[in-house]
mmCIF file of C-alpha atoms in Angstrom:
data_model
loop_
_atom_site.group_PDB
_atom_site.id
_atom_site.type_symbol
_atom_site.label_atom_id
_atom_site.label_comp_id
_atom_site.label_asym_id
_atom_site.label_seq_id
_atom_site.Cartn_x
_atom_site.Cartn_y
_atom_site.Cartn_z
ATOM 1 C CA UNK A 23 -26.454 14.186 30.551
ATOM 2 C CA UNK A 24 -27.633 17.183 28.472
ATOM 3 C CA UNK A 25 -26.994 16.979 24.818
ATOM 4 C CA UNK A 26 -25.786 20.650 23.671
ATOM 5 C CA UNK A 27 -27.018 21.952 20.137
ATOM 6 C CA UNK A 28 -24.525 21.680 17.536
ATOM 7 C CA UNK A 29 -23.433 25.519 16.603
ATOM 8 C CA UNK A 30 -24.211 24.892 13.310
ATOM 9 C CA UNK A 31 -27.817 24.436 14.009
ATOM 10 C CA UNK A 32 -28.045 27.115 16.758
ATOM 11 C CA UNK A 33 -27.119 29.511 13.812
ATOM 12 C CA UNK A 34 -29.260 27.863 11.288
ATOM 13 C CA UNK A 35 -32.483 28.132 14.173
ATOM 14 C CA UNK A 36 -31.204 31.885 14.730
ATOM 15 C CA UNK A 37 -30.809 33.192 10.561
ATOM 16 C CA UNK A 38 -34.250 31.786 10.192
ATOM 17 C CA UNK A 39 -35.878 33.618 13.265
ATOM 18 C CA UNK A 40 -34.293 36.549 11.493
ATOM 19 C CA UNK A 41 -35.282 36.795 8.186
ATOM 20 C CA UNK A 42 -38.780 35.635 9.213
ATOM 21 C CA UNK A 43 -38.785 39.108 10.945
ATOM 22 C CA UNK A 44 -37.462 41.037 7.855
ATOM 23 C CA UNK A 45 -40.167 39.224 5.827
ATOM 24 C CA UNK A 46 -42.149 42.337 6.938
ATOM 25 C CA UNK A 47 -46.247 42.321 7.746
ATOM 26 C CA UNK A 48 -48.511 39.558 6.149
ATOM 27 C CA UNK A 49 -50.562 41.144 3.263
ATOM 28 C CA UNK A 50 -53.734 39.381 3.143
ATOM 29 C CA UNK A 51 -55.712 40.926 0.036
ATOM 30 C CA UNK A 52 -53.232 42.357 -2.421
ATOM 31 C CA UNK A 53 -54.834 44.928 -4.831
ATOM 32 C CA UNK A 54 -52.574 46.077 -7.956
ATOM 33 C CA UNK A 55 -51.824 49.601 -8.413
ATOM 34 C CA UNK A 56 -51.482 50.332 -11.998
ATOM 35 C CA UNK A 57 -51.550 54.549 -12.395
ATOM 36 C CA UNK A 58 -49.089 57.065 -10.738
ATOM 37 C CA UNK A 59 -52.523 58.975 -9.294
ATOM 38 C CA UNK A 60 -53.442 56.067 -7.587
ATOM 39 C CA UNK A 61 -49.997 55.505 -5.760
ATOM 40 C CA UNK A 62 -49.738 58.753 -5.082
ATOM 41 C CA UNK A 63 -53.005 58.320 -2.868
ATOM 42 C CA UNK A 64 -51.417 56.224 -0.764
ATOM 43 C CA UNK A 65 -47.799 57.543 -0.360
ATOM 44 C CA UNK A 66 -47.491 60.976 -0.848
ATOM 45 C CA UNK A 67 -46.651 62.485 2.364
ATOM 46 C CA UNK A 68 -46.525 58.940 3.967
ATOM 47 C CA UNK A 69 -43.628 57.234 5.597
ATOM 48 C CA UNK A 70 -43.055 54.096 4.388
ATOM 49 C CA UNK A 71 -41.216 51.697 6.930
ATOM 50 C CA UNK A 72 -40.061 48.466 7.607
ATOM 51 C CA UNK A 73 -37.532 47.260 10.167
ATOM 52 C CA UNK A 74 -34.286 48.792 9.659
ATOM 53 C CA UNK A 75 -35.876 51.168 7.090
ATOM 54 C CA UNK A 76 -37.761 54.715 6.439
ATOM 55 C CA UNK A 77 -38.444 55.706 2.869
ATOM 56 C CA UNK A 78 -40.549 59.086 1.878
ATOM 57 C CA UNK A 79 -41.826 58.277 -1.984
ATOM 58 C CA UNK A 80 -42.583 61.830 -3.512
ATOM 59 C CA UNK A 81 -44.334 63.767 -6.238
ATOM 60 C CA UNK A 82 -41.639 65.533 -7.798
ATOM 61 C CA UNK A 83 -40.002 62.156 -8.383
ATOM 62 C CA UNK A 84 -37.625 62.121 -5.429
ATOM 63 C CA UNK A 85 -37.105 59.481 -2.755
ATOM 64 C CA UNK A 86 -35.501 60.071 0.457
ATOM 65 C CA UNK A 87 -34.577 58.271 3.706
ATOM 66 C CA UNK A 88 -32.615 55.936 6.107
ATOM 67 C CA UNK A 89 -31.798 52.280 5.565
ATOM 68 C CA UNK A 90 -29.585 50.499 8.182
ATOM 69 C CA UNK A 91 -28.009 53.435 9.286
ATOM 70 C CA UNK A 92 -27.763 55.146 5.730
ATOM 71 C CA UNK A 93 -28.948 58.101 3.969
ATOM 72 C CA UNK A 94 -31.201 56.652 1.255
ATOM 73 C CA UNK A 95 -31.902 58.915 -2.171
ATOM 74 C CA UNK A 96 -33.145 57.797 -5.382
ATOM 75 C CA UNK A 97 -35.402 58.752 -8.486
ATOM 76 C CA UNK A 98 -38.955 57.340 -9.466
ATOM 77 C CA UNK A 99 -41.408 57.567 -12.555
ATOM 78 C CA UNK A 100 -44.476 55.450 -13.042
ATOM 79 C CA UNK A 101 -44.317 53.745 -16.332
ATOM 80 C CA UNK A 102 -46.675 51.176 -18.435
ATOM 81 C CA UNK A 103 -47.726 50.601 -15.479
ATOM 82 C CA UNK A 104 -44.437 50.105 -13.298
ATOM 83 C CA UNK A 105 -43.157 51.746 -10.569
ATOM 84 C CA UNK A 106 -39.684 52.240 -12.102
ATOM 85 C CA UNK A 107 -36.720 53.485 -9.598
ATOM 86 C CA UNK A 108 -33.053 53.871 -8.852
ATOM 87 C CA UNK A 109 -31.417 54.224 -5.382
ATOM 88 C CA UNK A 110 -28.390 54.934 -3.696
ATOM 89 C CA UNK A 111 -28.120 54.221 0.013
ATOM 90 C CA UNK A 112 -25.039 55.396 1.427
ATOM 91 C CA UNK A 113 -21.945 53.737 -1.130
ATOM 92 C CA UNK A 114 -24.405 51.161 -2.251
ATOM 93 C CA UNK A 115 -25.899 52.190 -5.884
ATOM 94 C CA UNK A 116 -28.929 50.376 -7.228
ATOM 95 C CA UNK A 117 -29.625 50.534 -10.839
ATOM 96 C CA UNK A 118 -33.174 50.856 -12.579
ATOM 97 C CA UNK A 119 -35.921 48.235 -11.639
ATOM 98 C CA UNK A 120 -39.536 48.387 -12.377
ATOM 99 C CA UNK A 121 -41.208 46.849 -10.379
ATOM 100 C CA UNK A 122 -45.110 46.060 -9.727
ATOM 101 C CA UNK A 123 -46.759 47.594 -6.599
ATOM 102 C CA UNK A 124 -49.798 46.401 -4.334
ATOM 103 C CA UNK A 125 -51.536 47.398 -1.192
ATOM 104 C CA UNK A 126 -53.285 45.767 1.240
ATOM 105 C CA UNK A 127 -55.269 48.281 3.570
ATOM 106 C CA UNK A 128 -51.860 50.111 5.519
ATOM 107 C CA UNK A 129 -49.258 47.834 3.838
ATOM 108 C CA UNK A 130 -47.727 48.157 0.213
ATOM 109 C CA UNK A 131 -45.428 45.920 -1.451
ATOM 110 C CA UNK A 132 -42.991 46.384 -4.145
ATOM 111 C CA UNK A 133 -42.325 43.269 -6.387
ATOM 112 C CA UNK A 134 -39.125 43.890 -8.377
ATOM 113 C CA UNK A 135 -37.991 42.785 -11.813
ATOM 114 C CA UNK A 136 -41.822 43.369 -13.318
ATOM 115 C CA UNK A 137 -43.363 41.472 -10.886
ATOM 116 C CA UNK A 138 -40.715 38.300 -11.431
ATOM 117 C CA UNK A 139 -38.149 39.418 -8.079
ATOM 118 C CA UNK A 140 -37.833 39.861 -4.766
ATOM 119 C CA UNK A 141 -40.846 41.318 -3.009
ATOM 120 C CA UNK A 142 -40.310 43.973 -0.172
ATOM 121 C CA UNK A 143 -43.236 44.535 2.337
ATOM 122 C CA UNK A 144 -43.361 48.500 3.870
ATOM 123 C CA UNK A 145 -46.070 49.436 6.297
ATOM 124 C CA UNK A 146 -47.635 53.131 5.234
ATOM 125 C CA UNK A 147 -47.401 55.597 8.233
#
């Protein structure tokens, strides 16, 4: 007799095998970037990426991209210390958040809400 997994956990099993592959890549040594020149060293004229997502962080201020199929724009300024931004990505609008950034050789991560939110991982290409 084979015993069929409930759907229930089949979807639970499947979810979790997908967001550990949004998670994005592993950051061993995090160093905090805490000046606009700085970032700028490692974005500007860089592609930042993840799955489902392509962002281009530049000078004058401006972001542009895709995400899931959508044009992304969006403002930036570096402030106290923050890397403060608002989006839009197709209908979707996303307010002001400051957020702290760190790097790890090729990878960069953005911790929203000052440090205190969620955390997205990019690769720099």
């Amino acid at each position: 007799m084979i015993l069929k997994t409930p759907m229930s956990l089949r979807t639970l099993i499947a979810a979790t095998a997908a967001t550990l592959c949004l998670v994005g890549p592993a950051l061993a040594e995090l160093t905090r970037i805490t000046d606009r020149d700085t970032f700028l060293a490692y974005v500007q004229g860089r592609e930042l990426s993840r799955i489902g997502v392509s962002l281009l962080v530049n000078p004058d201020g401006s972001i542009a991209g895709r995400a899931l199929g959508r044009d992304v724009t969006g403002t930036w300024v570096w402030e106290g210390g923050l890397f403060c931004r608002t989006l839009d990505a197709g209908d979707r609008q996303f307010g002001r958040n400051c957020q702290v950034v760190s790097v790890d050789g090729n990878s960069i991560r953005f911790h929203a809400d000052q440090g205190t939110g969620d955390i997205a991982d990019f690769r720099i290409r």
